[in-house]
Short mmCIF file of C-alpha atoms (C1' of nucleotides) in Angstrom, two decimals:
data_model
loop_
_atom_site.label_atom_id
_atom_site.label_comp_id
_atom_site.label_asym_id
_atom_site.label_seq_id
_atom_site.Cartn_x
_atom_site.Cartn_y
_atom_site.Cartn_z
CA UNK A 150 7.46 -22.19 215.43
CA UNK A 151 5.46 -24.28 217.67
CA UNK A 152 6.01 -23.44 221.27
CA UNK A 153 5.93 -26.13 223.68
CA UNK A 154 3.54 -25.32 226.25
CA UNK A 155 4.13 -28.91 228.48
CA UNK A 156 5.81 -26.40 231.68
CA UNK A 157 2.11 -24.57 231.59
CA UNK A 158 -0.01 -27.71 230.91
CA UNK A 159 2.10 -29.73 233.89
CA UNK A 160 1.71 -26.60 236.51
CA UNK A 161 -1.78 -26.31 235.61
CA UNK A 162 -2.69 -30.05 236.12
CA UNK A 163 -0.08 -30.19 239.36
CA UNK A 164 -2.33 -27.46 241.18
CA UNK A 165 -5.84 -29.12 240.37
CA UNK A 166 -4.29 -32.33 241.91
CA UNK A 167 -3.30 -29.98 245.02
CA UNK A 168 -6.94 -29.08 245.03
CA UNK A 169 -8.60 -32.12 244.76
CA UNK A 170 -7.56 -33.56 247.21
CA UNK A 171 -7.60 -37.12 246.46
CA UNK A 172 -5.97 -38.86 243.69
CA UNK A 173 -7.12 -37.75 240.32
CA UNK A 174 -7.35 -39.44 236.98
CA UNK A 175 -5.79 -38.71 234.01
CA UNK A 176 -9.33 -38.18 232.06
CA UNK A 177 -10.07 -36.03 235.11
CA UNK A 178 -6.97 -33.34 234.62
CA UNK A 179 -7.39 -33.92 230.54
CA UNK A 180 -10.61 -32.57 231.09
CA UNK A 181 -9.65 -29.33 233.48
CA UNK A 182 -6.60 -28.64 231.19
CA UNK A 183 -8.51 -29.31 227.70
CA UNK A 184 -6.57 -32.21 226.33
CA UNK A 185 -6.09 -35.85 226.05
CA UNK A 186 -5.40 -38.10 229.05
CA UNK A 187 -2.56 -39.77 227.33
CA UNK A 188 -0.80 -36.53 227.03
CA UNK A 189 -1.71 -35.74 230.80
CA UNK A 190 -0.17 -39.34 231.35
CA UNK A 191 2.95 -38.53 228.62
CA UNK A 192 3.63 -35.02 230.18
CA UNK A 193 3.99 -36.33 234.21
CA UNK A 194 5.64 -38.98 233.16
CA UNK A 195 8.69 -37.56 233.87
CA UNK A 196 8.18 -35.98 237.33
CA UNK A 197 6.56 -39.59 238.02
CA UNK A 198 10.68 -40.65 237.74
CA UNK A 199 11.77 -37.69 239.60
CA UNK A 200 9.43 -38.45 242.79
CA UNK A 201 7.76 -35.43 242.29
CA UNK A 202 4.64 -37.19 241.92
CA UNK A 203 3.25 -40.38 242.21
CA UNK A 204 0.60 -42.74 240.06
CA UNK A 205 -1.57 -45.69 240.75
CA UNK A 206 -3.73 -47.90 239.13
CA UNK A 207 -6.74 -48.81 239.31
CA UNK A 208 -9.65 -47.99 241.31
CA UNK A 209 -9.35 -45.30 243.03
CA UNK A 210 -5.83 -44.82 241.77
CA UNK A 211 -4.70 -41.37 239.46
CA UNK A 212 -2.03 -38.78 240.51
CA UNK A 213 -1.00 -37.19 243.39
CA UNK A 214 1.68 -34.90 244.27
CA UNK A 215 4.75 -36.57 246.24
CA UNK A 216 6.34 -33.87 247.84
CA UNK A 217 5.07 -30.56 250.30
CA UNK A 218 4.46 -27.88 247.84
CA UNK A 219 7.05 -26.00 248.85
CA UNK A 220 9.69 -28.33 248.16
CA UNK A 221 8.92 -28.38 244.27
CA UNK A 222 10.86 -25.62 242.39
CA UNK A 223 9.64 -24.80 239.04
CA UNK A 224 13.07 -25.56 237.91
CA UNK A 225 12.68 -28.93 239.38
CA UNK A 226 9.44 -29.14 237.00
CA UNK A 227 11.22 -28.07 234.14
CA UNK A 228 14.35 -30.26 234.30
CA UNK A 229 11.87 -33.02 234.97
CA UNK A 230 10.52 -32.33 231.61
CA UNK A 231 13.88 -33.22 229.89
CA UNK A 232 14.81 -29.57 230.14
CA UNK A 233 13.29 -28.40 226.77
CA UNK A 234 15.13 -25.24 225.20
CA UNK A 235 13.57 -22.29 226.29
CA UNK A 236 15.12 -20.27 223.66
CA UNK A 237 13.18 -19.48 220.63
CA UNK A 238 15.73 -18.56 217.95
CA UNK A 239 18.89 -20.77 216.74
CA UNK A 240 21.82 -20.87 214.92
CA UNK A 241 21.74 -21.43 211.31
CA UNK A 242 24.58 -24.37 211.13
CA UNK A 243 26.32 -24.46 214.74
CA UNK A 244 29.82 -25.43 213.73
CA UNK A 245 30.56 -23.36 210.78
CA UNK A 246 34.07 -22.92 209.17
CA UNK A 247 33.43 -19.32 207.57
CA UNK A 248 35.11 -16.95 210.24
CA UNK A 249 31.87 -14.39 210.24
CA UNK A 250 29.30 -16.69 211.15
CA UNK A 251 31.76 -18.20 213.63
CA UNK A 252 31.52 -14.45 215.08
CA UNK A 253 27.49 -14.34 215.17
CA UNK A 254 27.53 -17.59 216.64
CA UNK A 255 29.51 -16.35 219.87
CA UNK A 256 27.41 -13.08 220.26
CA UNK A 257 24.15 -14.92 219.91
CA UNK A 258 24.93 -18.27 222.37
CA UNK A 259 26.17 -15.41 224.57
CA UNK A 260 22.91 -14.10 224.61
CA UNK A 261 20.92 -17.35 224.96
CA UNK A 262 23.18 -18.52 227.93
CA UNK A 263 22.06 -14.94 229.45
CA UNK A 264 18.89 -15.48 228.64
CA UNK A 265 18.92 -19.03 230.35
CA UNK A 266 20.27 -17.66 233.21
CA UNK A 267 17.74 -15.75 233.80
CA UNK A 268 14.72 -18.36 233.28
CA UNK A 269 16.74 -20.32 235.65
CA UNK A 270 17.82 -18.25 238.14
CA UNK A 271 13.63 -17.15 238.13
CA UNK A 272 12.57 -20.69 238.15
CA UNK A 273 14.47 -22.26 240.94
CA UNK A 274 13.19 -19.33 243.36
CA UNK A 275 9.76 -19.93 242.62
CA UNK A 276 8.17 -23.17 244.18
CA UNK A 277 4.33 -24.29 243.92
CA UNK A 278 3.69 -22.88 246.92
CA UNK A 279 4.24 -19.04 245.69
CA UNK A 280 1.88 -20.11 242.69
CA UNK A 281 -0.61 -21.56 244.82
CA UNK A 282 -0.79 -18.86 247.14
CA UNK A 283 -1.09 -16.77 244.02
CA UNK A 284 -4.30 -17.96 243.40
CA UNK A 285 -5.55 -17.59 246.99
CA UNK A 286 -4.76 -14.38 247.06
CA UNK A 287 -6.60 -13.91 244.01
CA UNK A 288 -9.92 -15.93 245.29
CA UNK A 289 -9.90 -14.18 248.50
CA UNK A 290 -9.80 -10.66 246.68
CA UNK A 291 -12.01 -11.75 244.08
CA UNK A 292 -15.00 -12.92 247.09
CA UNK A 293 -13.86 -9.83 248.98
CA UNK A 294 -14.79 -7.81 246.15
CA UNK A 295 -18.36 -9.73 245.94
CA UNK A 296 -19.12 -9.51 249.69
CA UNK A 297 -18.14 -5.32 249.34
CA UNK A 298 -20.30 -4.97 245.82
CA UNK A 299 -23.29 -7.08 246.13
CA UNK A 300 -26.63 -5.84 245.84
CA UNK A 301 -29.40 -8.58 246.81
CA UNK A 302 -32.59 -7.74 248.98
CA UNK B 183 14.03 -26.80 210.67
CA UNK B 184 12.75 -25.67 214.01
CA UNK B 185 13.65 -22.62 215.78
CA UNK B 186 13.75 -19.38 214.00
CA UNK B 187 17.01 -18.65 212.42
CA UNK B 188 16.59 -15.16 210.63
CA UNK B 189 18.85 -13.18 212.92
CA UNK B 190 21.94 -15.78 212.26
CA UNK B 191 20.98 -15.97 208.83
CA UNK B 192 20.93 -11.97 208.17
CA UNK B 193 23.59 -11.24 210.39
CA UNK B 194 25.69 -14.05 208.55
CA UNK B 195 25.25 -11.89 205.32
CA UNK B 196 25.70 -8.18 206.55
CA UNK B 197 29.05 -9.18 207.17
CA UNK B 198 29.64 -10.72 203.95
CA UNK B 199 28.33 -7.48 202.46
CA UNK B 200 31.05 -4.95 204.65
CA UNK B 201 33.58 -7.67 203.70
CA UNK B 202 32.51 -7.86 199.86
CA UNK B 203 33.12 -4.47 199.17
CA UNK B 204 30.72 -3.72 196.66
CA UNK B 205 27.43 -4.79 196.01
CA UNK B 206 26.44 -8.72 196.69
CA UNK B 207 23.82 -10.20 195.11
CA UNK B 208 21.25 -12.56 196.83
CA UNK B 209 22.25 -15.32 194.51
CA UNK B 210 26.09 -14.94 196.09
CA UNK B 211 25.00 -14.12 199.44
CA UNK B 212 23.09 -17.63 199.27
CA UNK B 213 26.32 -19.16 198.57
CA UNK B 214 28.22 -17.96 201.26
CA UNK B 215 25.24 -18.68 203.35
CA UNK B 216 24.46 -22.08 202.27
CA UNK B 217 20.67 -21.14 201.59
CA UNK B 218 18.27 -19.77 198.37
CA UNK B 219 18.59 -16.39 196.92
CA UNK B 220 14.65 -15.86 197.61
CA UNK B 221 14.86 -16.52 201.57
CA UNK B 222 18.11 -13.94 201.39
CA UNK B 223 15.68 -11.26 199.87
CA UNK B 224 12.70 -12.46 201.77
CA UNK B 225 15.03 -12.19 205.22
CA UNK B 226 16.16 -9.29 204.19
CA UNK B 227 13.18 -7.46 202.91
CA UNK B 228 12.40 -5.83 206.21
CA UNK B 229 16.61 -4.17 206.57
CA UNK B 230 15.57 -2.61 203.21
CA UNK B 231 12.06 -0.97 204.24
CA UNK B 232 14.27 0.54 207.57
CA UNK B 233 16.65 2.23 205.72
CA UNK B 234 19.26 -0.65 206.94
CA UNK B 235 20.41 -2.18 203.71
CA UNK B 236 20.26 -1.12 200.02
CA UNK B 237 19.20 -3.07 196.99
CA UNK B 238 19.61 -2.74 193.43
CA UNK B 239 18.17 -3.88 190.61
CA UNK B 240 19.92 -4.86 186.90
CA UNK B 241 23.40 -5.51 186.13
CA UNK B 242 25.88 -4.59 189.00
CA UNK B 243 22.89 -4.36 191.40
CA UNK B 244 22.71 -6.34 194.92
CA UNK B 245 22.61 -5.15 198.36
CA UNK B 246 24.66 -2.71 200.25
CA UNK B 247 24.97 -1.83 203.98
CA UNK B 248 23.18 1.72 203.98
CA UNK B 249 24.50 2.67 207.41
CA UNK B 250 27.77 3.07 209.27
CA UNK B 251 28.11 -0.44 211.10
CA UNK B 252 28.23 0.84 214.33
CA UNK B 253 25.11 2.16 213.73
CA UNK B 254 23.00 -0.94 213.67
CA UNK B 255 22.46 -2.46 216.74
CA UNK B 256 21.47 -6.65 216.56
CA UNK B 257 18.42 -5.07 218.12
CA UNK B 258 17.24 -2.66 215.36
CA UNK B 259 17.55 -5.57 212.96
CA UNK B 260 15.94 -7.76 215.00
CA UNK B 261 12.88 -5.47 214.96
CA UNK B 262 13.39 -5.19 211.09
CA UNK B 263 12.55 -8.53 211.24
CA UNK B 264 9.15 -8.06 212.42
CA UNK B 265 10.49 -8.93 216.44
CA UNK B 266 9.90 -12.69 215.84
CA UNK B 267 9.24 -13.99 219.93
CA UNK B 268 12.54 -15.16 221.24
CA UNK B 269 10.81 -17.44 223.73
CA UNK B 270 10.78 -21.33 223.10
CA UNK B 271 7.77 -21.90 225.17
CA UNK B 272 4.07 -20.38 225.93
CA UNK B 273 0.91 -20.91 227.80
CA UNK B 274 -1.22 -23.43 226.50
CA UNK B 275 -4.03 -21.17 226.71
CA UNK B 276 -3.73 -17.38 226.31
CA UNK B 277 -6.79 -15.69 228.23
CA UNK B 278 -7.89 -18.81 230.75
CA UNK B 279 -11.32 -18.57 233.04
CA UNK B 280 -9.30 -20.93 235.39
CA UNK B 281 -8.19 -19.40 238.39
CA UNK B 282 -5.10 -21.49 238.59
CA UNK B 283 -4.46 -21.42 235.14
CA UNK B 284 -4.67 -17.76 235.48
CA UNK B 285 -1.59 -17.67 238.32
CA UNK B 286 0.32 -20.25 235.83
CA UNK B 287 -0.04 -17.66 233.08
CA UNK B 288 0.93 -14.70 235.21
CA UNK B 289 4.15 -16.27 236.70
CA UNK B 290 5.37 -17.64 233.43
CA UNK B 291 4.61 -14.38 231.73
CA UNK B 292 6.61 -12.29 234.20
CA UNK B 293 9.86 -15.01 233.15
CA UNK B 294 9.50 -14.51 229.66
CA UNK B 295 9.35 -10.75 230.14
CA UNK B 296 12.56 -10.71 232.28
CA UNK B 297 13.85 -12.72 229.31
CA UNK B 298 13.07 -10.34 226.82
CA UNK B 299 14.46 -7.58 228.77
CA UNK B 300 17.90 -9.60 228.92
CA UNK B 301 17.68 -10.13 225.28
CA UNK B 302 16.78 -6.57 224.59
CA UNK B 303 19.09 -5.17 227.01
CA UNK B 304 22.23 -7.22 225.23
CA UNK B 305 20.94 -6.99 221.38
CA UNK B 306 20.76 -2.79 221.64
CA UNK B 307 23.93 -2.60 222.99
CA UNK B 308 25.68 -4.88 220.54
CA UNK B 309 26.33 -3.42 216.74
CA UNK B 310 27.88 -4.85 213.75
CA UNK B 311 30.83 -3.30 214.11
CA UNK B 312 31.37 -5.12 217.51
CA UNK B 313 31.10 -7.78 215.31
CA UNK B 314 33.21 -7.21 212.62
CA UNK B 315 35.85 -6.15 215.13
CA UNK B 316 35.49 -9.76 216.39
CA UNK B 317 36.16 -11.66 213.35
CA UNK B 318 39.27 -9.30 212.69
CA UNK B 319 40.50 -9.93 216.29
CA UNK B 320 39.91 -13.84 215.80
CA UNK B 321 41.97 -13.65 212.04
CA UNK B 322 44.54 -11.92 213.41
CA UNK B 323 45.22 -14.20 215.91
CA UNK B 324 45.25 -17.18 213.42
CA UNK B 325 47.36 -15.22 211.58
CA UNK B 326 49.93 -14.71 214.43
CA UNK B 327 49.67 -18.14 215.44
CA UNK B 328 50.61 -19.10 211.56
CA UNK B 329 53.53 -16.85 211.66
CA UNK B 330 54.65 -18.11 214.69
CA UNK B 331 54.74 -22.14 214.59
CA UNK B 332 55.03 -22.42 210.59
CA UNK B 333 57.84 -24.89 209.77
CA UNK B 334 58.91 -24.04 206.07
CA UNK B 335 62.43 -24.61 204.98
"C1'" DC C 246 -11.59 -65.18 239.87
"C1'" DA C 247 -13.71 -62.17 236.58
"C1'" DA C 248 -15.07 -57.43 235.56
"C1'" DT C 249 -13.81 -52.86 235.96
"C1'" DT C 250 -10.80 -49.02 236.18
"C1'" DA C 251 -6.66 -47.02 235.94
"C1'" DT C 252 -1.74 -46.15 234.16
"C1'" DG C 253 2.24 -47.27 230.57
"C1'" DA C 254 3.69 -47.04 226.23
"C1'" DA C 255 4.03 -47.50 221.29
"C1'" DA C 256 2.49 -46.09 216.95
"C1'" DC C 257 0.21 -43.09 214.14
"C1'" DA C 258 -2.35 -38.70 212.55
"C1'" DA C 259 -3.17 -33.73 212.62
"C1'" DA C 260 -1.67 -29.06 213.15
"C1'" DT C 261 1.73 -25.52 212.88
"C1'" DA C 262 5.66 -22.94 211.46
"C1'" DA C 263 10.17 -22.26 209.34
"C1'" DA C 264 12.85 -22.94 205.35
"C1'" DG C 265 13.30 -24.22 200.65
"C1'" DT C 266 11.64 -23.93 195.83
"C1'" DT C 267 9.32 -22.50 191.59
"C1'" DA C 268 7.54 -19.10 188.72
"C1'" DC C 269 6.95 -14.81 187.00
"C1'" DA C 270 6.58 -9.65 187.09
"C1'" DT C 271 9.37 -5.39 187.32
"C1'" DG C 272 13.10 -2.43 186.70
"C1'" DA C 273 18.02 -1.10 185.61
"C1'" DA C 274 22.17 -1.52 182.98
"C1'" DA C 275 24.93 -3.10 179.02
"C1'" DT D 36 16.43 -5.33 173.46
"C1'" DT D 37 18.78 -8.55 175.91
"C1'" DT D 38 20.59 -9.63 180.25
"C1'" DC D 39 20.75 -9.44 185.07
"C1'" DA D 40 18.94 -8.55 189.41
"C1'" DT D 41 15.31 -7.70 192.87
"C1'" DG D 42 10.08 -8.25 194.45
"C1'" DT D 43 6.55 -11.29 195.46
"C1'" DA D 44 3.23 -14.79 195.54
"C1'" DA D 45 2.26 -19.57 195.75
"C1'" DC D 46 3.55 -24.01 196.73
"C1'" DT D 47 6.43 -27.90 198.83
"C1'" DT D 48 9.33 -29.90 202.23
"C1'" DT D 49 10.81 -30.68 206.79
"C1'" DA D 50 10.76 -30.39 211.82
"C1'" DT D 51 8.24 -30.20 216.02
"C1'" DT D 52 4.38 -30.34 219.08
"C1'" DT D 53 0.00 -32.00 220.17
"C1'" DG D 54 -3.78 -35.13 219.72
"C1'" DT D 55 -5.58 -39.95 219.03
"C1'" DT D 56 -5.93 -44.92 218.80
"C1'" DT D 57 -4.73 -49.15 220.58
"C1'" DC D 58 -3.40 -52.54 223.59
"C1'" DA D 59 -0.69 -54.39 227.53
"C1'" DT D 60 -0.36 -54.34 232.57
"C1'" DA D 61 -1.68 -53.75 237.23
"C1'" DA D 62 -4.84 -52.87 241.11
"C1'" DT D 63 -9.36 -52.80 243.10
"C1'" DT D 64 -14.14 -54.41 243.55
"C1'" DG D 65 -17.92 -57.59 243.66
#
DNA sequence: CAATTATGAAACAAATAAAGTTACATGAAA
DNA sequence: TTTCATGTAACTTTATTTGTTTCATAATTG
C-alpha cells in the first residue's frame, strides 16, 4: 500500500511557518518539505477552511498560522485533512452474506475502532505546542552538547 | 484494491476449512471466498511454512487446519503473513536532518507504536475458536428466531 | 494601470502496492 | 499414465497517493 504521509508533510510545513516568522510561500515550504508547492497549497487547503491557518496573495502574501499554537490539536489537523483512515488493513467485501466472514468482520472492525481510539485519544492531547517545544528541547541539548564538547584554540 | 486484506481473506477460509470437514482445495476455497485459487495458496503459503495449515498435493489433496483452533491466535497468523504494517499512514521521510521534521517523526512514531500495541494486544488474545464460537452463537440465534416467528400451516 | 507575485483549482502523469491472472513445473493418487 | 492438486514465477489490472502542468484570480508594487 501507499501510505499517506499528508498528517507528517502538514506538521512539518505548519512548524517552519511558526519559525519564520512572516508569511511564507508555498514554493518556500515545498522547498523545506521536498515537494511541489501545489501539493503544499492542496494539503493546507483544508485547515485554510477550518481557520487553522490563513493564506494571502500576492506580494508579500503565503501562509501563516491562525491560531496560538497551543490551541491546535493534532486531531484538529487530522480531521482537517478529511480524516483519512489511519488503519492499514481492510475487509475483504464489508457486507457479506456468508455467516463466517460476517464473524471476521466483527472481530477485525472491533479491532480497528480500538485502534482508532487510540490514535485519537493520542492526537487530541497533543497540540503544536508539545511538538514545538520538542524541538527546543532538542536544539538547546544539541548546542549544550557543543558548548560542553568543543575543542577550538 | 487498497488496503491490505490478507488477514480477512485467510481468516475467511480457515473457517471454511474447520467447517468443510475434510480437505478444501484452493480452487473451492476461492469460491467461497470470491477470489483466485493462486492468491488462496499465495495468502496462505506462509500458515503452511508455520506449521498452521496443511496442504496436499494430487487427488483428495487441499488444505487442512494443522492445529487445534484455539491454538492459533489472529496474531500468530498475522505474523505468518510476514506482519504486513497495520498503519494507514507514515512519515514522508524516514531518517530527516530537519530538526522539526525530526520531532514530527518522533511524535507520530510513538502513535503508531501505541497502535500496534492495541492491535497486538487484541490479535494474541483472540483465536479461531473464539471465532468459530461466534458464528455458532450468531446461527443459533437465527435459528431460534426461525423457530420462533415461522408461520407454516 | 500594468507588471509581478502569490494562491486556487482542475486536469493529467508518475509511482507504488495489492489483487487478479496466466502459465507451467512438481508431486500424489486413481 | 492420466488426472488432480499444490508451488511459483511472471505479468496485468486496479486503486491510491504524490507530483506536475496549466491557467484563472487576486493583491501588491512601481
Amino acid at each position: 500500500m501507499k501510505r499517506d504521509s499528508r498528517l507528517s508533510i502538514v506538521l512539518h510545513g505548519l512548524l517552519h511557518m511558526e519559525a519564520h516568522g512572516k508569511p511564507m510561500t508555498s514554493a518556500e515550504l515545498a522547498v523545506c518539505m521536498d515537494t511541489n508547492p501545489v501539493v503544499v497549497r492542496r494539503t493546507m487547503a483544508g485547515l485554510r477552511d477550518r481557520g487553522l491557518v490563513h493564506s494571502e496573495k500576492g506580494h508579500g502574501g503565503g501562509w501563516t498560522i491562525a491560531r496560538p499554537l497551543g490551541e491546535i490539536s493534532l486531531l484538529d489537523i487530522h480531521e482537517s485533512l478529511g480524516e483519512p483512515d489511519v488503519i492499514g488493513f481492510s475487509n475483504k467485501e464489508e457486507s457479506p452474506g456468508c455467516l463466517i466472514e460476517q464473524a471476521v468482520n466483527r472481530e477485525l472492525d472491533a479491532t480497528r475502532e480500538e485502534m482508532r481510539a487510540a490514535f485519537a485519544a493520542r492526537m487530541r492531547a497533543i497540540t503544536l505546542a508539545d511538538i514545538w517545544e520538542s524541538v527546543r528541547d532538542r536544539f538547546v541539548a544539541h548546542h549544550n552538547y557543543r558548548k560542553d564538547h568543543h575543542h577550538d584554540a
